[in-house]
């Protein structure tokens, strides 16, 4: 068993019935770890030193606290998809939300959504590995 | 997110394909946003999801100088906008005719694309759309001048500052686009099309305008010029139709793309009138 990094994503290599399987370690990421990723990408998207000095928590609101522009939210969503893979699909996340809902989102909503996606992907891959 | 090069300029593109389990319609819809204070997010949070959920391939991008696309100092004429769109479609390997949706200035790009590259365009939906007729260039340049003037006026500086970082940033980026690029001059020198050019347009056009819009006269003019035009006027709305009537626009677009049989969906005007748009001419009677 070893580890391998592809596109900055850490995989654990396991063998199963003589086959090599890459296990994405990010699927087990806790909400705390995901929050760190969200903070890092928010920082890159916003790029405003003053704003970056404010503490970002699960309760921080994108609109009223961070004054995040809509296009910045689109960029954040893209970055998280690149970070965690296509299973983190914000199009699906936003499909059931109107503009007002999006405005009132907080960081925790996004962290929990990413966590749900990763858990779902993990169970799907687990099911495939057991086939 | 896809970064695409069109005419050597990096464009921020978002493409939504139909979700798993939804049969693709085979139709590609390209969403074109407005000038200066607009970007693809106007569509990302309104029309893009429902269109892709209905099976359409949806492409939206930030025009050069806008959103997260590059901002070169030159190349902001309507011809440049059309070249960017043409090259973008080539880069995305879209060869079949596309369904263009243009909001405000995005409408002018859609119309120009249909005039320059008719084989590329299946049909057009204008949302409060402009088009490059006589006086278009002067009108656009004047509007940009008003925007710049406002940002420097004490009254409007305070108004913008009170609205927080988001508005301040938007205003600064807008003014920087006007002051540091050739956009105002490029639009001013637009060569207008005579009515006969629009009369010869074969592409079907769906035109949606607000009943209280300052450019409602354009809707009437379009209807009289373009033989394949279908006009929908929404009482109770001003220029901000995309912002204030997103769900209705989705219904109309789905009806339009599905073959536009029968009458379009019914518009129910808002119970309470919307406040006048900030920075609209209605707020500047002296200008």
Short mmCIF file of C-alpha atoms in Angstrom, two decimals, chain B residues 66-208:
data_model
loop_
_atom_site.label_atom_id
_atom_site.label_comp_id
_atom_site.label_asym_id
_atom_site.label_seq_id
_atom_site.Cartn_x
_atom_site.Cartn_y
_atom_site.Cartn_z
CA UNK B 66 -15.81 41.82 -17.95
CA UNK B 67 -16.11 39.38 -15.03
CA UNK B 68 -13.12 37.05 -14.88
CA UNK B 69 -12.08 37.35 -18.53
CA UNK B 70 -8.96 39.21 -19.64
CA UNK B 71 -9.14 42.95 -20.08
CA UNK B 72 -7.02 43.99 -23.08
CA UNK B 73 -6.77 47.74 -23.72
CA UNK B 74 -8.45 47.51 -27.14
CA UNK B 75 -10.89 45.44 -29.16
CA UNK B 76 -14.31 46.42 -27.80
CA UNK B 77 -16.21 47.12 -31.00
CA UNK B 78 -19.28 45.07 -31.76
CA UNK B 79 -17.30 43.41 -34.57
CA UNK B 80 -14.70 42.35 -32.00
CA UNK B 81 -17.48 40.93 -29.79
CA UNK B 82 -18.76 38.89 -32.74
CA UNK B 83 -15.24 37.66 -33.59
CA UNK B 84 -14.77 36.57 -29.95
CA UNK B 85 -18.06 34.64 -30.04
CA UNK B 86 -17.28 33.06 -33.41
CA UNK B 87 -13.82 31.95 -32.27
CA UNK B 88 -15.14 30.73 -28.95
CA UNK B 89 -17.68 28.47 -30.66
CA UNK B 90 -14.91 27.12 -32.90
CA UNK B 91 -12.68 26.51 -29.87
CA UNK B 92 -15.54 24.65 -28.16
CA UNK B 93 -16.12 22.59 -31.35
CA UNK B 94 -19.68 23.86 -31.70
CA UNK B 95 -20.41 23.70 -35.40
CA UNK B 96 -24.21 23.42 -35.47
CA UNK B 97 -26.36 26.60 -35.38
CA UNK B 98 -26.81 27.86 -31.81
CA UNK B 99 -29.68 29.53 -29.99
CA UNK B 100 -28.46 32.94 -28.88
CA UNK B 101 -29.87 34.75 -25.85
CA UNK B 102 -28.71 38.34 -25.39
CA UNK B 103 -29.39 40.65 -22.48
CA UNK B 104 -29.12 44.36 -23.31
CA UNK B 105 -25.78 44.79 -25.19
CA UNK B 106 -25.60 40.98 -25.43
CA UNK B 107 -28.62 41.35 -27.72
CA UNK B 108 -26.60 43.56 -30.04
CA UNK B 109 -23.91 40.86 -30.23
CA UNK B 110 -26.58 38.24 -31.02
CA UNK B 111 -28.10 40.35 -33.80
CA UNK B 112 -24.68 41.19 -35.24
CA UNK B 113 -23.70 37.51 -35.17
CA UNK B 114 -26.85 36.63 -37.13
CA UNK B 115 -26.03 39.32 -39.72
CA UNK B 116 -22.34 38.33 -40.06
CA UNK B 117 -22.55 34.56 -39.61
CA UNK B 118 -26.18 33.52 -40.28
CA UNK B 119 -25.18 29.84 -40.59
CA UNK B 120 -24.05 29.93 -36.93
CA UNK B 121 -27.42 31.10 -35.54
CA UNK B 122 -30.62 29.02 -35.19
CA UNK B 123 -32.60 31.79 -33.49
CA UNK B 124 -32.26 34.76 -31.16
CA UNK B 125 -33.90 35.76 -27.90
CA UNK B 126 -33.45 39.40 -26.96
CA UNK B 127 -33.98 40.34 -23.33
CA UNK B 128 -34.19 44.13 -23.34
CA UNK B 129 -31.92 43.75 -26.33
CA UNK B 130 -30.09 46.45 -28.23
CA UNK B 131 -29.04 46.30 -31.86
CA UNK B 132 -26.63 48.39 -33.92
CA UNK B 133 -29.02 50.67 -35.75
CA UNK B 134 -28.68 54.41 -36.44
CA UNK B 135 -27.68 56.21 -33.22
CA UNK B 136 -26.69 53.02 -31.35
CA UNK B 137 -23.00 53.97 -30.99
CA UNK B 138 -23.73 57.47 -29.73
CA UNK B 139 -26.32 56.14 -27.27
CA UNK B 140 -23.93 53.54 -25.86
CA UNK B 141 -21.04 56.00 -25.55
CA UNK B 142 -23.33 58.49 -23.82
CA UNK B 143 -24.55 55.88 -21.34
CA UNK B 144 -20.95 54.98 -20.47
CA UNK B 145 -20.22 58.69 -20.01
CA UNK B 146 -23.14 59.03 -17.57
CA UNK B 147 -21.92 56.02 -15.59
CA UNK B 148 -18.42 57.48 -15.25
CA UNK B 149 -19.75 60.90 -14.30
CA UNK B 150 -21.93 59.38 -11.58
CA UNK B 151 -19.06 57.56 -9.95
CA UNK B 152 -17.19 60.86 -9.57
CA UNK B 153 -20.16 62.84 -8.29
CA UNK B 154 -20.22 63.27 -4.51
CA UNK B 155 -23.87 62.27 -4.21
CA UNK B 156 -23.32 59.01 -6.07
CA UNK B 157 -19.97 58.27 -4.46
CA UNK B 158 -21.72 58.31 -1.08
CA UNK B 159 -24.60 56.25 -2.44
CA UNK B 160 -22.17 53.63 -3.81
CA UNK B 161 -20.01 53.59 -0.64
CA UNK B 162 -23.09 53.03 1.54
CA UNK B 163 -23.91 49.90 -0.39
CA UNK B 164 -20.66 48.25 0.65
CA UNK B 165 -17.69 46.49 -0.91
CA UNK B 166 -19.65 44.69 -3.60
CA UNK B 167 -21.08 47.87 -5.12
CA UNK B 168 -17.85 49.84 -4.69
CA UNK B 169 -15.89 47.11 -6.44
CA UNK B 170 -18.44 46.86 -9.24
CA UNK B 171 -18.41 50.63 -9.77
CA UNK B 172 -14.61 50.84 -9.78
CA UNK B 173 -14.23 47.94 -12.15
CA UNK B 174 -16.83 49.47 -14.46
CA UNK B 175 -15.19 52.88 -14.49
CA UNK B 176 -11.76 51.32 -14.96
CA UNK B 177 -13.09 49.44 -18.01
CA UNK B 178 -14.40 52.68 -19.47
CA UNK B 179 -11.33 54.75 -18.65
CA UNK B 180 -8.53 52.27 -19.34
CA UNK B 181 -9.76 50.65 -22.52
CA UNK B 182 -11.01 51.80 -25.91
CA UNK B 183 -14.57 50.60 -25.18
CA UNK B 184 -16.25 54.00 -25.28
CA UNK B 185 -14.52 55.04 -28.51
CA UNK B 186 -15.04 51.61 -30.08
CA UNK B 187 -18.78 51.75 -29.41
CA UNK B 188 -19.05 55.36 -30.51
CA UNK B 189 -17.58 54.51 -33.90
CA UNK B 190 -19.94 51.57 -34.52
CA UNK B 191 -21.05 51.55 -38.14
CA UNK B 192 -24.85 51.38 -37.93
CA UNK B 193 -26.98 49.09 -40.06
CA UNK B 194 -29.80 50.57 -42.12
CA UNK B 195 -33.33 49.23 -41.54
CA UNK B 196 -33.07 47.29 -44.81
CA UNK B 197 -30.30 45.11 -43.30
CA UNK B 198 -32.52 44.13 -40.38
CA UNK B 199 -35.45 43.64 -42.76
CA UNK B 200 -33.40 41.04 -44.64
CA UNK B 201 -32.67 39.06 -41.44
CA UNK B 202 -34.02 35.52 -41.81
CA UNK B 203 -33.32 34.30 -38.27
CA UNK B 204 -36.37 34.09 -35.95
CA UNK B 205 -36.18 36.64 -33.13
CA UNK B 206 -38.03 36.51 -29.82
CA UNK B 207 -37.91 39.97 -28.23
CA UNK B 208 -38.82 40.46 -24.57
#
